[in-house]
mmCIF file of C-alpha atoms in Angstrom:
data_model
loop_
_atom_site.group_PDB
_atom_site.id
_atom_site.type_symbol
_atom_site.label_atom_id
_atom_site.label_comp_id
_atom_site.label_asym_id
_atom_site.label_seq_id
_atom_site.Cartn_x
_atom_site.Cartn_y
_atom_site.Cartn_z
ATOM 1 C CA UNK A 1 -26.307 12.416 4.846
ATOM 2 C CA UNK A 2 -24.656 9.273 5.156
ATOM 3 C CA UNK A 3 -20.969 8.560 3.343
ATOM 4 C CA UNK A 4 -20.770 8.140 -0.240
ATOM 5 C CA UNK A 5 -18.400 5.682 -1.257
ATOM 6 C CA UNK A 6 -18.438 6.097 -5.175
ATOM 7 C CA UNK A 7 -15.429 3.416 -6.313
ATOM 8 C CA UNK A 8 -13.918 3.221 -9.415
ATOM 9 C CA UNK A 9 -12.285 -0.020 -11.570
ATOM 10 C CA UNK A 10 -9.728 -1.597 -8.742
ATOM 11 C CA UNK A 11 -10.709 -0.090 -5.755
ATOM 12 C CA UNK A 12 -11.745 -2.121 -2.954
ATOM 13 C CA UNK A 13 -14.896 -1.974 -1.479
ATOM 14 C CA UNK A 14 -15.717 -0.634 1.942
ATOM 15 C CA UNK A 15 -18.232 -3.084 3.969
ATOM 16 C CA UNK A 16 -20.630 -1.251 5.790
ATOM 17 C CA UNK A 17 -19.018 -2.480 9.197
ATOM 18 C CA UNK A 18 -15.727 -0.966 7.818
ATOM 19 C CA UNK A 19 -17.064 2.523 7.232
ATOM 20 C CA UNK A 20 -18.548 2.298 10.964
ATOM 21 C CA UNK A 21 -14.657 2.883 11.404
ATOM 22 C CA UNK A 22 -15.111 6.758 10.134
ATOM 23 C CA UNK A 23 -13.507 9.225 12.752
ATOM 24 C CA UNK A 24 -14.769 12.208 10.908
ATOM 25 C CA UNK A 25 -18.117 12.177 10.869
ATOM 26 C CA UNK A 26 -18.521 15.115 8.810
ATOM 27 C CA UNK A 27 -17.406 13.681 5.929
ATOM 28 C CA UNK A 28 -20.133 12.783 3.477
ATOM 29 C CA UNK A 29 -18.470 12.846 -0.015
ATOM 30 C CA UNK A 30 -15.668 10.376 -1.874
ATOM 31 C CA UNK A 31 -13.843 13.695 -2.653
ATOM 32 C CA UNK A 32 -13.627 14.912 1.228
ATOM 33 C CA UNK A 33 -12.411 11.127 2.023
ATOM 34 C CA UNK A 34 -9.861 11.267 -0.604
ATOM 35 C CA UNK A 35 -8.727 14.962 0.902
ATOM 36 C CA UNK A 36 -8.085 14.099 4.433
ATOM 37 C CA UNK A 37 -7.016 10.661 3.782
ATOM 38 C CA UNK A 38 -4.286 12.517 1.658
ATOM 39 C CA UNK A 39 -3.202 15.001 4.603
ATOM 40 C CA UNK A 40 -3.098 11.877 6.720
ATOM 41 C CA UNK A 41 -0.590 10.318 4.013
ATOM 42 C CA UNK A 42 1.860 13.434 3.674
ATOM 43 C CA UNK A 43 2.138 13.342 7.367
ATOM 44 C CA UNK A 44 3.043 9.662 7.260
ATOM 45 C CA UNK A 45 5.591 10.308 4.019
ATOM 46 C CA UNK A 46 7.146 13.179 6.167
ATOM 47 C CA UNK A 47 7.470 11.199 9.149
ATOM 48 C CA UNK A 48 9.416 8.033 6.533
ATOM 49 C CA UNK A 49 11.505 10.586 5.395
ATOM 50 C CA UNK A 50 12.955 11.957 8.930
ATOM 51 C CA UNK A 51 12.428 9.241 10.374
ATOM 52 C CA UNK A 52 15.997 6.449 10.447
ATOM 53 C CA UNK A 53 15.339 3.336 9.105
ATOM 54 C CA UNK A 54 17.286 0.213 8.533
ATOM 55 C CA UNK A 55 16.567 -3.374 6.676
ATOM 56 C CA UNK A 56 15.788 -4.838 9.933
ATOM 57 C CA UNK A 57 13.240 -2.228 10.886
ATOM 58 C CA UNK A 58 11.709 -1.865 7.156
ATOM 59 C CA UNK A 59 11.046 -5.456 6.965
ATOM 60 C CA UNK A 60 9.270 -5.895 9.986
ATOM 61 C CA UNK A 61 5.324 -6.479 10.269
ATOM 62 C CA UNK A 62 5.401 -3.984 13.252
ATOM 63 C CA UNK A 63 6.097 -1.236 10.379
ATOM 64 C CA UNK A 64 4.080 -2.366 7.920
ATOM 65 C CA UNK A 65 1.591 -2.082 10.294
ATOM 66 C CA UNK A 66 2.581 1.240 11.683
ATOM 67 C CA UNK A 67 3.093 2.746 8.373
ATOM 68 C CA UNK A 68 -0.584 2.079 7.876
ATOM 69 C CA UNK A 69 -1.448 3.355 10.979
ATOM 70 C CA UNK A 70 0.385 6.531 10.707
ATOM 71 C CA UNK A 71 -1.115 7.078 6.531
ATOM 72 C CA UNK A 72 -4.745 6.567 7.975
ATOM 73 C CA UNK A 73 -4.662 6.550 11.626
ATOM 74 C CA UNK A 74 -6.730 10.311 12.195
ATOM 75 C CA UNK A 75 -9.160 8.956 9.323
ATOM 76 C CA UNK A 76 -9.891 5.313 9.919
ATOM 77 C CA UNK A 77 -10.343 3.822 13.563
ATOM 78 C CA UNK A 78 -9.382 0.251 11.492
ATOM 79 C CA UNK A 79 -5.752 1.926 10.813
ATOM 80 C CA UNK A 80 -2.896 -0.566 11.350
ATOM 81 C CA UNK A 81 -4.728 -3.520 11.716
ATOM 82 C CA UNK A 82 -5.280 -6.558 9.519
ATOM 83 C CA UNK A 83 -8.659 -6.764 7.677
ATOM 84 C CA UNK A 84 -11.457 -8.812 9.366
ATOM 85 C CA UNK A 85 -13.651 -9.712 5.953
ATOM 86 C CA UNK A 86 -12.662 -11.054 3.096
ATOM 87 C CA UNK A 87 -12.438 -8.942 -0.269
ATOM 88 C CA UNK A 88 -12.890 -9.857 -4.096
ATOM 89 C CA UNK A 89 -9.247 -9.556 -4.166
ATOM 90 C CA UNK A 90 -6.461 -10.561 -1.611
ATOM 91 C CA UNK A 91 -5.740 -13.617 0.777
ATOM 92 C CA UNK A 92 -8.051 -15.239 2.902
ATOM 93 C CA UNK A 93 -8.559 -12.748 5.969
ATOM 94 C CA UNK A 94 -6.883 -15.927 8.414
ATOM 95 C CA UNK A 95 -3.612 -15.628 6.279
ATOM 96 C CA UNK A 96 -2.807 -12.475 6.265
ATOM 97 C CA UNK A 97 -0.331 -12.497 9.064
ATOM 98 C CA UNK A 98 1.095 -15.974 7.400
ATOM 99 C CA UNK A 99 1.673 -14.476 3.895
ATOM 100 C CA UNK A 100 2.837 -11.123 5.154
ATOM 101 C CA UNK A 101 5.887 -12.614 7.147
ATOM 102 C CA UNK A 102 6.701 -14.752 3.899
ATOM 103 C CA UNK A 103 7.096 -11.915 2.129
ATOM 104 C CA UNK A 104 9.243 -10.091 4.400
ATOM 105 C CA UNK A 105 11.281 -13.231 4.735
ATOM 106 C CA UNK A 106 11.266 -13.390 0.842
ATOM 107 C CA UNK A 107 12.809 -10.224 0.626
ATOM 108 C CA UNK A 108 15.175 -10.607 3.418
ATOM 109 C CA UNK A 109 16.724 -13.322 1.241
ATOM 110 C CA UNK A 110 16.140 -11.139 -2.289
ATOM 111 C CA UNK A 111 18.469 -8.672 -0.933
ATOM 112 C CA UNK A 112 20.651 -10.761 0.927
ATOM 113 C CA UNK A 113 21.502 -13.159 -2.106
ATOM 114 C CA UNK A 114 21.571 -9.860 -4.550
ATOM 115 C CA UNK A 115 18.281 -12.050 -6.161
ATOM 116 C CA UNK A 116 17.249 -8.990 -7.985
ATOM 117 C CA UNK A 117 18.160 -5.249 -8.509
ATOM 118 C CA UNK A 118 17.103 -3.114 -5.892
ATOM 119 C CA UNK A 119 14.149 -1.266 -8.199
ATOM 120 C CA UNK A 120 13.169 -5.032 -8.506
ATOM 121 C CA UNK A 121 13.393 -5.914 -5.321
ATOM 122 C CA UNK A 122 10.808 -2.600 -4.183
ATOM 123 C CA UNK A 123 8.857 -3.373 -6.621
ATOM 124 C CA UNK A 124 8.370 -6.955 -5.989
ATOM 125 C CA UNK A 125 7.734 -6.676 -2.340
ATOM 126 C CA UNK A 126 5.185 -3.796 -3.404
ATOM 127 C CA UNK A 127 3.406 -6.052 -5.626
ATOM 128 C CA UNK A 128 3.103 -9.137 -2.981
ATOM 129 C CA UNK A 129 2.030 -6.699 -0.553
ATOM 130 C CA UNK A 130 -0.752 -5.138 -2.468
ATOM 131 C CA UNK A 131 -2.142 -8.809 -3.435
ATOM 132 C CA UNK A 132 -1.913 -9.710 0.232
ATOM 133 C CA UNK A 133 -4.307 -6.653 0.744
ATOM 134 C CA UNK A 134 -3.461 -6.795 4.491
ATOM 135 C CA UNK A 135 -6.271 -4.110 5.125
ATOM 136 C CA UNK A 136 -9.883 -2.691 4.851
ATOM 137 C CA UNK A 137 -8.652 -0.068 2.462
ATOM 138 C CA UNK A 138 -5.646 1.880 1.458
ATOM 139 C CA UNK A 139 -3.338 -1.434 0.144
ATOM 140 C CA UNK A 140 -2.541 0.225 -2.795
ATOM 141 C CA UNK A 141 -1.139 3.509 -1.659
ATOM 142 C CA UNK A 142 0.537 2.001 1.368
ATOM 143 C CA UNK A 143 2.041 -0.739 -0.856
ATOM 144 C CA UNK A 144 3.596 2.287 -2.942
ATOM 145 C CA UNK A 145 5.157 3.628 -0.038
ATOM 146 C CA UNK A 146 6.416 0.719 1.335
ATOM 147 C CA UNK A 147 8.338 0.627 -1.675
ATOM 148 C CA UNK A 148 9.384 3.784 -1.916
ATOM 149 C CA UNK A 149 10.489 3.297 1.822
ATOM 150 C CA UNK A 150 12.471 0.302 0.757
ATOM 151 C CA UNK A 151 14.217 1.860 -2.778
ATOM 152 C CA UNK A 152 15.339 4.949 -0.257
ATOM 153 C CA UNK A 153 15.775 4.133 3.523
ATOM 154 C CA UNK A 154 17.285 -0.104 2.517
ATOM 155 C CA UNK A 155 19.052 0.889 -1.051
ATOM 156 C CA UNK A 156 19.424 4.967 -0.790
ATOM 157 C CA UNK A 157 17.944 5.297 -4.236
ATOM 158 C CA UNK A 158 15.231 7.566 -4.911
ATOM 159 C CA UNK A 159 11.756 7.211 -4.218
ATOM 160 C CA UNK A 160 9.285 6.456 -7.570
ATOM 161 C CA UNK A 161 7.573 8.601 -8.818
ATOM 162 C CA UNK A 162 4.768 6.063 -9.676
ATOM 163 C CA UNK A 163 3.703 7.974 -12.842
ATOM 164 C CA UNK A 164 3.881 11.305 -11.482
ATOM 165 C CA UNK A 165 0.382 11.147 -11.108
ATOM 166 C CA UNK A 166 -2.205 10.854 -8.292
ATOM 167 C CA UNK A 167 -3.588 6.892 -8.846
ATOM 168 C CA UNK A 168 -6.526 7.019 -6.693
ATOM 169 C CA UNK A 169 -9.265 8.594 -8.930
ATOM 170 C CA UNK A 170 -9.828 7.121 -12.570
ATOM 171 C CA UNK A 171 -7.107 8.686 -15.253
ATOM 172 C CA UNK A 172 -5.300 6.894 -18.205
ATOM 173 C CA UNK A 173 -2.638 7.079 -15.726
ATOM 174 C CA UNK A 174 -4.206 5.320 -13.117
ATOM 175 C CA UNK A 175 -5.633 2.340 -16.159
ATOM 176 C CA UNK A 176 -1.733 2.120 -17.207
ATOM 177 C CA UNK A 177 -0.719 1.664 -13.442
ATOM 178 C CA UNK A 178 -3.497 -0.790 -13.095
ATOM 179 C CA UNK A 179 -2.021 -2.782 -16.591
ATOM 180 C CA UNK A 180 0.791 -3.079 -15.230
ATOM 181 C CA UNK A 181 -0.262 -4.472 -11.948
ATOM 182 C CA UNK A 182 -2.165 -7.163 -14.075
ATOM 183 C CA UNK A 183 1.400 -7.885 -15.991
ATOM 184 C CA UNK A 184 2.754 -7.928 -12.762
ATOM 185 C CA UNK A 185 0.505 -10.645 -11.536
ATOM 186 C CA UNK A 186 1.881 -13.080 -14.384
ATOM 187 C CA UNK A 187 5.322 -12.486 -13.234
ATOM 188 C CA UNK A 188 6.232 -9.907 -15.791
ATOM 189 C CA UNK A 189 7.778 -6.949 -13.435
ATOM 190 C CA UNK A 190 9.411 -5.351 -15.754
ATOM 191 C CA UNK A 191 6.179 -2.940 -17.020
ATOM 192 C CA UNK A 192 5.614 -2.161 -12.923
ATOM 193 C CA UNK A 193 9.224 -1.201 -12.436
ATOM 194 C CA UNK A 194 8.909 0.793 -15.647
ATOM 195 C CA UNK A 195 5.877 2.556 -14.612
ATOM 196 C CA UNK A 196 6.980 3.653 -10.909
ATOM 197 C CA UNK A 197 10.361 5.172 -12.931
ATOM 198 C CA UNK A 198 8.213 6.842 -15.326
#
């Protein structure tokens, strides 16, 4: 039995070259994906939290594309790497790299010129990042913890707590997160920043 990719309002689709990318071949549910991509991601928020990190490292593409690797790298053989295909959502696949170092340049200056608080300033870069969609899959939980990596290792506030609620499977949480992304997208922050303190 092949793998089941059941998706619900916001999730990216998987191309069928993309889930050639499976390492575990056993897997033939949604619900097994979601489970090992999960123990994949608490290794990868363990590793961010013993791990020292500074501005210069943070805002880096190497991390961004090591924290990837590292949240999906004993699921996906695509972990870490920039998306080949182009997606309903996201920039075009040949400026990824492009719009990725503007934002990381963006929020160099953000925090250099005080631009915003730094809840905004997480939240922001998490935002860009997640419309970039630098990857296959995964952009919106590795977006999260970028931010959370930024609010704790760059301002030493806590990490969000982004509802308090797991935001991959379809929940009013997950439809309030997803509101607020849409706010988000015409420049109204606040309900994101809201929503990750909730």
């Amino acid at each position: 039995m092949g793998l089941i990719l059941k998706l619900g309002p916001g999730q990216t689709p998987i191309d069928e070259d993309e889930k050639e990318g499976l390492l575990i071949t056993t897997i033939s549910t949604q619900v097994e994906l979601n489970e090992v991509e999960q123990l994949n991601i608490e290794e990868a928020i363990q590793w961010t939290i013993t791990k020292r990190l500074n501005e210069a490292t943070v805002l880096s593409e190497g991390f961004v594309l090591e924290l990837h690797q590292r949240m999906y790298g004993e699921v996906w053989r695509w972990a870490g790497q920039f998306r080949q295909t182009n997606k309903n959502i996201g920039v075009d696949k040949f400026h990824i790299a492009t719009s990725l170092r503007n934002l990381l340049e963006d929020c160099r200056h953000w925090i250099q010129s005080q631009t915003f608080g730094p809840d905004e300033i997480a939240i922001r870069f998490k935002h860009r990042l997640v419309s970039i969609h630098c990857f296959p899959n995964g952009n919106g939980r590795h977006s999260r913890l970028m931010g959370d990596v930024i609010a704790n290792k760059i301002f030493g506030q806590p990490v969000f707590s982004w509802g308090t609620s797991y935001l991959v499977n379809k929940s009013a949480h997950r439809e309030t997160y997803l509101k607020a992304l849409r706010e988000a997208d015409k420049d109204n922050i606040s309900a994101l920043i809201d929503f990750a303190r909730r």
